[in-house]
């Protein structure tokens, strides 16, 4: 690989956090007018590389060149000045500022005397949203935006830079098909206007649809870079994991419980004003039910209300025939419910606690003897489950915040599977998870169902929904609009219901 | 403008409106009971009484907006007031503007100490400023060693500034108004001002956005110190007698004023106007209670109860707005 | 890991100070000295220990000293109107303290208001109520047996027996915090209360009871205060909140919640009292003591941070040099 | 002219019957108060005269609990006499008793404790005397037609203040003061700012107020400052207890016609001599004991172990320039 012609080139970049070598040999060439994919398992070092490019982390060793000249970044401001715009894996918005200010913070359009030109700022934000084809009010505060909306604001922010290099770390993880298409259209036009794009995703269809080159990383080191047309999904996956991957979505055959006897959880007329309305459904033991819909349909709100984290105005939730008290997650857990939430950083994990404390947080009473917790009990229990899910962590005593995104998600799963729930609710369980682990998660869910657990899965990924579910419930604008059995569920029927098209 | 914009906009206005309303109500009730409460002298006293607290509150609000807090302001005020007095004792001919500048500079130096510790050594502001609260006060004590500076030691022109009025408005209050307007305008209309809000709203994101977080926080503390310094000079002019205890315990009043004024204690939202209104409200409560004939032993309790009422009211208002925001989803299919 | 390191650091600092002061200060370390130190430690420790738990969950209670003041005056008032049963008086005060704490708790957990703001409000409110109860009077005519028993030494020692109460509180709260599911929950809440709620932890309820506990313990300190000074006045323990908060922070509890331990807090309380008494013995003026307290507080947070920062800084500089060197050829 | 010089153990020569080399510690209510700084100056001079070791220590805020800690320290340092102005008449008793049991003598000055907790109290003036003079001054200042008056005190718990206020009320009940009507007592906490605001509050509440008595040095200065800068100057009379240096400007511009105070330096001076005499065994604190206090002359211990400094001085435009404290 010759750096010649490359707009940005990285060679032998290294970065360690304490004893963890997050990046051992980072290598990358970005060319103008080209979209470049970076793929690898969870924890391969992709986000670390991005943060080095963004000036967030100084590299321990290695070189970076921009236009052939050495590039030294002392902070994010330097990276911006060098024309590098970054969309981070986790949205980084200011909840108290307006959406428009979030986009333009530090670069607000100015009028005389360096005063901020609010009208121009609002106008430009509107233009950006129009380009992305979304309707967001530039004046509303960012607080309360759904993850998808947050991601869209991040994208708008990156676009507003007119950067020479656009780095996107899993921008599509929270987006639905339509929004992904808009994003790609915009990205392509940027690319064609001469920008270099670095695109990170675990979704290969997107990678192959958008990118001209694919770089694969494994264990913090560069493995290969190929032109897209010269490689295949299989080839990429093989290089990523270093072995063959069998079928995705492996459904373990299981018997769906008999309706009359085995209703594990029943939701009756659940309503929360302005959020969702009169939602009723049941999930039987041993059944996997998918809750599908467009982003913002209110699915997460429904499952949060079921679990008791959110309050609801009316309706009821019955587990094994017994009514759950509203607003009491502890009661829900005691009744056998588990919820793997949508936002792992805010809701799934306590980032400053260790992996083992996180993994055992829900079961701390069960693990205690006479009300006391021995260290051994927590560690042993955490070990069992983190090993089963192959969590890559230096030590179980390290803060969970030091794990890569995908590994964090595995810790959340481990935490809940360990409670051996009778009803398992998962909200976007494979968001940001690499192919290998994704297959593993799917296998686990099937396995749980086979053991008689009722699984309710919220997912925005249609293949996942269609591949996994025994039954597909579809939500549209806070209402349940479809209940499609596996046999008749296909892409068309689900999307039809989800977009609210009346038949 | 679109409908949601109206709601959002009202949301910001309403916070200050709530406090303003409480203030008007309080004044009205008191004036009905004792009409003299609205006499020129009494209004002048109210304005004068609010001035120092308002200046401190503006500085504090700037710091609190960045998700920090400055507990050392009372001690800085004490140091600066004593310095002003000492300056006049040792150099009787010092022009007033010079004295003001000296006081502000001294305050800025104290703020600089806070700022360096907080921004460079990256330690929590509450701990650092609790430490400098003690340290600065100790310096003040050591310096004063039980001395007192009396009205007779200060130039009459300086003391006149403490009581003089322009068109019925006390000169000191004009200082506060200027400080308020400048700070308010700056926070609203300049990039660095908005960045203070960003920092308070989400410090990690601020760093990722390339905002010079350390520099901005540092500046906020220097400004807060400088305003506390100015407040010290104003204190000297107004009270005429200065010992080492000037401003003792004032930090809690200031934080209370800021919080009552609707500045979120965890940063990111609120305005200096609100903070100043909070200061005026607290002062007015203090002045109105004796006028209303409240037993002096009940006054402190009443102040506490009113602080609680004010923050609870603010919460109710903002919760209502948030609910409205939720129902009118910003994004509709 | 870092937490226990800080605990140890404070303990080491305490021991070091004792050794150095023992060599250099006349009259330091006598039985009488430790008695006086212990008497000062008791009320601060009794409040600091539960307050540490509150701070670990990310909240704060600045009203503690006012709770002390109010319980003192209520104690005095009840005595003055003829309640002479000691157990009854003590129970009444503890209940009152719990109620005052519960008021804080309700404002914070039910209304969702920031505890810093709420307790600044109740700081004024409770102190004000203390004035309402006793006004400008002081009640001081308690039986001598009460007042002397409260500060009586452990038989054979000079140390007051109340120290045993403090130790008991420390052990109970320490075990709860460090070795029970409840403690795990407290740390989780302090770090991220939303994620804690998703894990089934009853965040609001937990915080509420911690405020109640802190209120009740402050009331206990108030009873002790009344006896030790044989005087119930509305201004008792004014300003004590800053001393208590200073001890909690010096003890290594993070003001942002989620970090800290009780060993450090207890060591910090003892360190502060020992130091103040020792320096007074060494004729260091009160004004200088004020400066020392402040500086110590700052040093306690700046010190550890400075070490990490300089280490990082050095590494960064080296890296930058490397990067430039690597790129130039 | 020494009384019955009792114990004479060890110490060398004596001055006025006082042993040399005594360790005498002044413990004011708080160290940052100019009034106590003056008292300390007097005390130091006296201790110097009888060749003792003078020290001054104390808390930076006027709280009884902080004072207790200093009493403990002083008793550990084997101080011969603690000369203390009590922040609370009961709260520091335990500590003083403990100190006395260790052989330390205790003199209180300015503000007393319960009599059993100390040996001698050096009183600046009797409560009666102060109350009489204050009421007389305000009555003269307000004039013949009388009117509403108010008191601006220090803290609500100050023992001496409350005693004086009680006596003033008794005094006001007398027929010759029937035209004066006490309408309010407010507390400035000996904090300049608070006192200032309290004065302001008084006038807002009672616009027809005719006079303010502020029997505390902080309060009177603050009230004077307020009146001077307001429209009430000259219309509302002011008197109280204050130091000449503080009040000079206000007496000259007519804000305050006259006020009173004892000389705090003399108070400290006398307290130090009482301490010396006590430690030397010249006096024991029982009624009738006599001792000589240097340039102030001879004093006799009265009932309850009290030594009275003398009548307060009244300061007005005619004499104020003769004083400097
Ligand atoms: N701040 C940190 N401290 C310690 N270790 C870290 C830190 N940040 C990342 N790591 C470690 O570095 C490795 C690489 O992480 P990184 O986030 O770059 O992975 P990734 O490729 O982006 O994975 P994913 O696809 O899951 O997002 C992981 O093992 C992670 O645990
Ligand atoms: N706190 C809030 N305040 C205002 N609006 C909100 C709030 N929370 C969610 N919303 C809005 O409610 C709608 C539902 O969002 P939500 O993310 O729950 O939908 P979802 O179907 O679960 O989508 P996803 O697939 O992203 O999880 C969104 O339009 C979002 O903007
Ligand atoms: Mg990543
Ligand atoms: Mg969702």
mmCIF file of C-alpha atoms in Angstrom, chain A residues 161-435:
data_model
loop_
_atom_site.group_PDB
_atom_site.id
_atom_site.type_symbol
_atom_site.label_atom_id
_atom_site.label_comp_id
_atom_site.label_asym_id
_atom_site.label_seq_id
_atom_site.Cartn_x
_atom_site.Cartn_y
_atom_site.Cartn_z
ATOM 1 C CA UNK A 161 -19.039 21.024 7.907
ATOM 2 C CA UNK A 162 -18.587 20.551 4.183
ATOM 3 C CA UNK A 163 -15.686 18.446 5.328
ATOM 4 C CA UNK A 164 -13.068 16.886 3.075
ATOM 5 C CA UNK A 165 -13.192 13.775 5.188
ATOM 6 C CA UNK A 166 -16.402 12.431 6.645
ATOM 7 C CA UNK A 167 -16.079 9.696 9.241
ATOM 8 C CA UNK A 168 -19.218 7.815 10.258
ATOM 9 C CA UNK A 169 -19.027 5.275 13.077
ATOM 10 C CA UNK A 170 -22.111 3.083 12.748
ATOM 11 C CA UNK A 171 -24.417 5.935 11.759
ATOM 12 C CA UNK A 172 -27.134 3.610 10.573
ATOM 13 C CA UNK A 173 -27.443 1.416 13.653
ATOM 14 C CA UNK A 174 -30.450 3.360 14.876
ATOM 15 C CA UNK A 175 -31.982 4.271 11.538
ATOM 16 C CA UNK A 176 -34.786 2.699 9.564
ATOM 17 C CA UNK A 177 -34.594 1.769 5.905
ATOM 18 C CA UNK A 178 -35.956 5.021 4.547
ATOM 19 C CA UNK A 179 -33.610 7.125 6.602
ATOM 20 C CA UNK A 180 -30.660 4.960 5.673
ATOM 21 C CA UNK A 181 -31.504 5.467 2.023
ATOM 22 C CA UNK A 182 -31.603 9.242 2.458
ATOM 23 C CA UNK A 183 -28.319 9.174 4.300
ATOM 24 C CA UNK A 184 -26.738 7.149 1.530
ATOM 25 C CA UNK A 185 -28.016 9.471 -1.131
ATOM 26 C CA UNK A 186 -26.502 12.432 0.670
ATOM 27 C CA UNK A 187 -23.262 10.581 1.348
ATOM 28 C CA UNK A 188 -22.965 9.616 -2.313
ATOM 29 C CA UNK A 189 -23.400 13.181 -3.415
ATOM 30 C CA UNK A 190 -20.729 14.299 -0.971
ATOM 31 C CA UNK A 191 -18.448 11.565 -2.169
ATOM 32 C CA UNK A 192 -19.012 12.509 -5.763
ATOM 33 C CA UNK A 193 -18.202 16.084 -4.895
ATOM 34 C CA UNK A 194 -14.739 14.884 -3.893
ATOM 35 C CA UNK A 195 -14.977 14.121 -0.198
ATOM 36 C CA UNK A 196 -13.443 11.029 1.332
ATOM 37 C CA UNK A 197 -15.858 8.987 3.396
ATOM 38 C CA UNK A 198 -15.028 6.457 6.095
ATOM 39 C CA UNK A 199 -17.999 4.280 6.870
ATOM 40 C CA UNK A 200 -18.251 1.803 9.731
ATOM 41 C CA UNK A 201 -21.091 -0.661 9.921
ATOM 42 C CA UNK A 202 -21.896 -4.188 10.857
ATOM 43 C CA UNK A 203 -24.475 -4.383 8.078
ATOM 44 C CA UNK A 204 -22.821 -5.819 4.994
ATOM 45 C CA UNK A 205 -25.602 -4.930 2.605
ATOM 46 C CA UNK A 206 -24.960 -1.287 3.428
ATOM 47 C CA UNK A 207 -21.225 -1.665 3.193
ATOM 48 C CA UNK A 208 -21.410 -3.236 -0.209
ATOM 49 C CA UNK A 209 -24.022 -0.800 -1.435
ATOM 50 C CA UNK A 210 -22.113 2.320 -0.490
ATOM 51 C CA UNK A 211 -18.389 1.684 -0.427
ATOM 52 C CA UNK A 212 -15.667 1.316 -3.004
ATOM 53 C CA UNK A 213 -13.093 -0.158 -0.672
ATOM 54 C CA UNK A 214 -13.310 -2.339 2.396
ATOM 55 C CA UNK A 215 -10.723 -2.511 5.148
ATOM 56 C CA UNK A 216 -10.985 -5.357 7.602
ATOM 57 C CA UNK A 217 -9.566 -5.159 11.118
ATOM 58 C CA UNK A 218 -9.095 -7.871 13.660
ATOM 59 C CA UNK A 219 -7.818 -7.608 17.229
ATOM 60 C CA UNK A 220 -6.644 -4.044 16.810
ATOM 61 C CA UNK A 221 -4.681 -4.709 13.649
ATOM 62 C CA UNK A 222 -5.161 -4.175 9.960
ATOM 63 C CA UNK A 223 -5.956 -7.391 8.074
ATOM 64 C CA UNK A 224 -6.775 -6.401 4.531
ATOM 65 C CA UNK A 225 -7.975 -3.704 2.195
ATOM 66 C CA UNK A 226 -9.768 -4.643 -1.003
ATOM 67 C CA UNK A 227 -11.825 -3.011 -3.679
ATOM 68 C CA UNK A 228 -15.447 -3.897 -3.106
ATOM 69 C CA UNK A 229 -15.973 -5.549 -6.474
ATOM 70 C CA UNK A 230 -13.005 -7.817 -5.838
ATOM 71 C CA UNK A 231 -14.367 -9.298 -2.641
ATOM 72 C CA UNK A 232 -17.531 -10.860 -1.214
ATOM 73 C CA UNK A 233 -19.446 -10.917 2.046
ATOM 74 C CA UNK A 234 -18.149 -14.373 2.794
ATOM 75 C CA UNK A 235 -14.597 -13.320 2.188
ATOM 76 C CA UNK A 236 -14.888 -10.285 4.400
ATOM 77 C CA UNK A 237 -16.536 -12.217 7.203
ATOM 78 C CA UNK A 238 -13.873 -14.901 7.029
ATOM 79 C CA UNK A 239 -11.115 -12.354 7.375
ATOM 80 C CA UNK A 240 -12.954 -10.569 10.169
ATOM 81 C CA UNK A 241 -13.433 -13.528 12.431
ATOM 82 C CA UNK A 242 -10.600 -15.648 11.178
ATOM 83 C CA UNK A 243 -12.916 -18.648 10.668
ATOM 84 C CA UNK A 244 -16.030 -19.727 8.816
ATOM 85 C CA UNK A 245 -19.395 -18.483 9.955
ATOM 86 C CA UNK A 246 -22.359 -20.784 9.553
ATOM 87 C CA UNK A 247 -25.840 -19.611 8.857
ATOM 88 C CA UNK A 248 -27.098 -16.396 10.419
ATOM 89 C CA UNK A 249 -30.534 -16.606 12.076
ATOM 90 C CA UNK A 250 -30.272 -20.255 13.137
ATOM 91 C CA UNK A 251 -33.666 -21.075 14.478
ATOM 92 C CA UNK A 252 -33.499 -23.801 17.043
ATOM 93 C CA UNK A 253 -36.721 -25.683 16.578
ATOM 94 C CA UNK A 254 -38.996 -25.254 19.512
ATOM 95 C CA UNK A 255 -42.611 -25.919 20.376
ATOM 96 C CA UNK A 256 -44.814 -22.893 20.696
ATOM 97 C CA UNK A 257 -46.954 -23.127 23.776
ATOM 98 C CA UNK A 258 -50.670 -23.775 23.651
ATOM 99 C CA UNK A 259 -52.619 -20.506 23.724
ATOM 100 C CA UNK A 260 -55.115 -21.568 26.331
ATOM 101 C CA UNK A 261 -52.641 -22.560 28.988
ATOM 102 C CA UNK A 262 -49.390 -20.897 28.356
ATOM 103 C CA UNK A 263 -49.927 -17.195 27.950
ATOM 104 C CA UNK A 264 -46.773 -15.875 29.570
ATOM 105 C CA UNK A 265 -47.543 -12.200 29.346
ATOM 106 C CA UNK A 266 -50.608 -10.300 28.357
ATOM 107 C CA UNK A 267 -50.947 -6.595 27.693
ATOM 108 C CA UNK A 268 -54.439 -5.162 27.848
ATOM 109 C CA UNK A 269 -55.443 -1.748 26.490
ATOM 110 C CA UNK A 270 -52.184 -0.135 27.525
ATOM 111 C CA UNK A 271 -52.387 3.612 26.911
ATOM 112 C CA UNK A 272 -50.078 6.523 27.577
ATOM 113 C CA UNK A 273 -51.350 9.835 26.293
ATOM 114 C CA UNK A 274 -49.453 11.052 23.281
ATOM 115 C CA UNK A 275 -47.110 8.089 23.265
ATOM 116 C CA UNK A 276 -49.094 4.934 22.584
ATOM 117 C CA UNK A 277 -52.731 4.093 22.534
ATOM 118 C CA UNK A 278 -54.767 1.024 23.441
ATOM 119 C CA UNK A 279 -52.081 -1.576 22.884
ATOM 120 C CA UNK A 280 -53.164 -5.182 23.548
ATOM 121 C CA UNK A 281 -51.352 -8.399 22.769
ATOM 122 C CA UNK A 282 -50.129 -11.629 24.341
ATOM 123 C CA UNK A 283 -46.927 -13.573 24.153
ATOM 124 C CA UNK A 284 -46.979 -17.246 24.934
ATOM 125 C CA UNK A 285 -44.307 -19.257 26.585
ATOM 126 C CA UNK A 286 -41.777 -20.501 24.080
ATOM 127 C CA UNK A 287 -42.821 -17.989 21.463
ATOM 128 C CA UNK A 288 -40.691 -15.323 19.854
ATOM 129 C CA UNK A 289 -42.808 -12.302 19.021
ATOM 130 C CA UNK A 290 -41.271 -9.430 17.132
ATOM 131 C CA UNK A 291 -42.520 -5.910 17.607
ATOM 132 C CA UNK A 292 -41.814 -4.168 14.336
ATOM 133 C CA UNK A 293 -42.442 -0.683 13.075
ATOM 134 C CA UNK A 294 -40.721 2.409 11.872
ATOM 135 C CA UNK A 295 -38.426 4.248 14.177
ATOM 136 C CA UNK A 296 -40.524 6.419 16.438
ATOM 137 C CA UNK A 297 -43.554 4.182 16.316
ATOM 138 C CA UNK A 298 -43.505 3.953 20.088
ATOM 139 C CA UNK A 299 -42.326 0.383 20.484
ATOM 140 C CA UNK A 300 -39.682 1.157 23.060
ATOM 141 C CA UNK A 301 -42.188 3.115 25.087
ATOM 142 C CA UNK A 302 -44.563 0.172 25.162
ATOM 143 C CA UNK A 303 -41.971 -2.269 26.433
ATOM 144 C CA UNK A 304 -40.653 0.243 28.956
ATOM 145 C CA UNK A 305 -44.158 0.739 30.293
ATOM 146 C CA UNK A 306 -44.680 -3.024 30.460
ATOM 147 C CA UNK A 307 -41.525 -3.391 32.486
ATOM 148 C CA UNK A 308 -42.583 -0.584 34.814
ATOM 149 C CA UNK A 309 -39.835 1.917 34.084
ATOM 150 C CA UNK A 310 -42.336 4.311 32.539
ATOM 151 C CA UNK A 311 -45.766 5.042 33.891
ATOM 152 C CA UNK A 312 -48.857 4.559 31.788
ATOM 153 C CA UNK A 313 -52.279 6.131 31.982
ATOM 154 C CA UNK A 314 -54.483 3.090 31.705
ATOM 155 C CA UNK A 315 -54.536 -0.573 30.837
ATOM 156 C CA UNK A 316 -52.801 -3.453 32.523
ATOM 157 C CA UNK A 317 -50.029 -5.966 32.151
ATOM 158 C CA UNK A 318 -50.526 -9.554 33.294
ATOM 159 C CA UNK A 319 -47.737 -12.034 33.803
ATOM 160 C CA UNK A 320 -48.868 -15.621 34.157
ATOM 161 C CA UNK A 321 -52.325 -14.239 34.860
ATOM 162 C CA UNK A 322 -51.224 -11.923 37.653
ATOM 163 C CA UNK A 323 -51.429 -8.175 37.298
ATOM 164 C CA UNK A 324 -48.123 -6.294 37.492
ATOM 165 C CA UNK A 325 -48.184 -3.180 39.646
ATOM 166 C CA UNK A 326 -47.451 -0.195 37.393
ATOM 167 C CA UNK A 327 -44.178 1.642 37.750
ATOM 168 C CA UNK A 328 -42.401 -1.152 39.598
ATOM 169 C CA UNK A 329 -39.522 -2.718 37.646
ATOM 170 C CA UNK A 330 -38.543 -4.660 40.768
ATOM 171 C CA UNK A 331 -41.955 -6.309 40.826
ATOM 172 C CA UNK A 332 -41.670 -7.041 37.121
ATOM 173 C CA UNK A 333 -38.300 -8.699 37.673
ATOM 174 C CA UNK A 334 -39.697 -10.708 40.542
ATOM 175 C CA UNK A 335 -42.505 -11.853 38.259
ATOM 176 C CA UNK A 336 -39.925 -13.151 35.805
ATOM 177 C CA UNK A 337 -39.581 -10.250 33.360
ATOM 178 C CA UNK A 338 -36.321 -9.099 31.866
ATOM 179 C CA UNK A 339 -35.785 -6.044 29.660
ATOM 180 C CA UNK A 340 -32.717 -5.471 27.566
ATOM 181 C CA UNK A 341 -33.170 -1.768 26.888
ATOM 182 C CA UNK A 342 -32.580 0.164 23.734
ATOM 183 C CA UNK A 343 -29.930 2.587 25.003
ATOM 184 C CA UNK A 344 -27.221 0.540 26.614
ATOM 185 C CA UNK A 345 -25.098 3.454 27.791
ATOM 186 C CA UNK A 346 -27.890 5.267 29.572
ATOM 187 C CA UNK A 347 -30.248 2.454 30.489
ATOM 188 C CA UNK A 348 -28.498 -0.828 30.128
ATOM 189 C CA UNK A 349 -25.284 -0.295 32.000
ATOM 190 C CA UNK A 350 -23.763 1.643 34.829
ATOM 191 C CA UNK A 351 -20.713 2.731 32.908
ATOM 192 C CA UNK A 352 -18.443 3.427 35.874
ATOM 193 C CA UNK A 353 -19.059 0.104 37.533
ATOM 194 C CA UNK A 354 -17.041 -2.968 36.718
ATOM 195 C CA UNK A 355 -18.171 -5.616 34.274
ATOM 196 C CA UNK A 356 -18.898 -8.056 37.064
ATOM 197 C CA UNK A 357 -20.916 -5.599 39.126
ATOM 198 C CA UNK A 358 -22.970 -4.783 36.065
ATOM 199 C CA UNK A 359 -23.471 -8.396 35.179
ATOM 200 C CA UNK A 360 -24.720 -9.239 38.652
ATOM 201 C CA UNK A 361 -26.554 -6.022 39.518
ATOM 202 C CA UNK A 362 -30.021 -7.462 39.062
ATOM 203 C CA UNK A 363 -29.256 -10.632 40.960
ATOM 204 C CA UNK A 364 -27.366 -9.097 43.838
ATOM 205 C CA UNK A 365 -29.986 -10.183 46.362
ATOM 206 C CA UNK A 366 -29.994 -13.742 45.034
ATOM 207 C CA UNK A 367 -26.214 -13.930 45.221
ATOM 208 C CA UNK A 368 -26.070 -12.716 48.784
ATOM 209 C CA UNK A 369 -26.111 -14.948 51.819
ATOM 210 C CA UNK A 370 -27.698 -13.620 54.983
ATOM 211 C CA UNK A 371 -27.823 -10.308 53.193
ATOM 212 C CA UNK A 372 -24.055 -10.280 52.682
ATOM 213 C CA UNK A 373 -22.228 -10.444 49.397
ATOM 214 C CA UNK A 374 -18.991 -12.341 49.176
ATOM 215 C CA UNK A 375 -16.707 -11.244 46.376
ATOM 216 C CA UNK A 376 -16.461 -14.766 45.080
ATOM 217 C CA UNK A 377 -20.143 -15.182 44.391
ATOM 218 C CA UNK A 378 -20.398 -12.168 42.128
ATOM 219 C CA UNK A 379 -17.255 -12.963 40.213
ATOM 220 C CA UNK A 380 -18.144 -16.607 39.664
ATOM 221 C CA UNK A 381 -21.591 -15.762 38.472
ATOM 222 C CA UNK A 382 -20.333 -12.995 36.224
ATOM 223 C CA UNK A 383 -17.685 -15.291 34.814
ATOM 224 C CA UNK A 384 -20.176 -17.972 33.830
ATOM 225 C CA UNK A 385 -22.304 -15.635 31.813
ATOM 226 C CA UNK A 386 -19.701 -13.388 30.285
ATOM 227 C CA UNK A 387 -17.896 -16.488 29.106
ATOM 228 C CA UNK A 388 -21.047 -17.929 27.588
ATOM 229 C CA UNK A 389 -21.530 -14.742 25.645
ATOM 230 C CA UNK A 390 -17.839 -14.412 24.856
ATOM 231 C CA UNK A 391 -17.485 -10.930 26.275
ATOM 232 C CA UNK A 392 -14.050 -9.591 25.437
ATOM 233 C CA UNK A 393 -12.875 -7.877 28.573
ATOM 234 C CA UNK A 394 -9.369 -7.575 29.912
ATOM 235 C CA UNK A 395 -10.586 -8.203 33.443
ATOM 236 C CA UNK A 396 -14.015 -8.521 34.949
ATOM 237 C CA UNK A 397 -12.997 -5.901 37.481
ATOM 238 C CA UNK A 398 -12.508 -3.225 34.801
ATOM 239 C CA UNK A 399 -15.091 -0.540 34.273
ATOM 240 C CA UNK A 400 -17.635 -1.590 31.690
ATOM 241 C CA UNK A 401 -17.072 1.751 29.957
ATOM 242 C CA UNK A 402 -13.731 0.473 28.675
ATOM 243 C CA UNK A 403 -15.424 -2.234 26.614
ATOM 244 C CA UNK A 404 -16.239 -1.780 22.961
ATOM 245 C CA UNK A 405 -19.842 -1.062 22.080
ATOM 246 C CA UNK A 406 -20.667 -4.580 21.049
ATOM 247 C CA UNK A 407 -19.118 -6.095 24.107
ATOM 248 C CA UNK A 408 -21.084 -3.749 26.283
ATOM 249 C CA UNK A 409 -24.236 -5.017 24.645
ATOM 250 C CA UNK A 410 -23.182 -8.556 25.470
ATOM 251 C CA UNK A 411 -22.768 -7.634 29.113
ATOM 252 C CA UNK A 412 -26.339 -6.313 29.146
ATOM 253 C CA UNK A 413 -27.561 -9.578 27.665
ATOM 254 C CA UNK A 414 -25.532 -11.588 30.137
ATOM 255 C CA UNK A 415 -26.965 -9.610 33.003
ATOM 256 C CA UNK A 416 -30.534 -10.413 32.026
ATOM 257 C CA UNK A 417 -30.142 -13.964 30.785
ATOM 258 C CA UNK A 418 -28.583 -14.782 34.123
ATOM 259 C CA UNK A 419 -31.858 -13.943 35.851
ATOM 260 C CA UNK A 420 -33.417 -16.867 33.965
ATOM 261 C CA UNK A 421 -36.518 -14.888 33.074
ATOM 262 C CA UNK A 422 -39.812 -16.364 31.971
ATOM 263 C CA UNK A 423 -40.476 -13.357 29.764
ATOM 264 C CA UNK A 424 -37.539 -11.826 27.967
ATOM 265 C CA UNK A 425 -38.056 -8.458 26.315
ATOM 266 C CA UNK A 426 -35.250 -7.283 24.097
ATOM 267 C CA UNK A 427 -35.186 -3.831 22.499
ATOM 268 C CA UNK A 428 -32.912 -3.744 19.459
ATOM 269 C CA UNK A 429 -30.814 -6.604 20.831
ATOM 270 C CA UNK A 430 -28.276 -6.704 18.048
ATOM 271 C CA UNK A 431 -27.825 -3.018 17.452
ATOM 272 C CA UNK A 432 -24.125 -2.412 16.943
ATOM 273 C CA UNK A 433 -23.205 -6.047 17.263
ATOM 274 C CA UNK A 434 -20.895 -7.773 14.808
ATOM 275 C CA UNK A 435 -21.995 -10.657 12.619
#
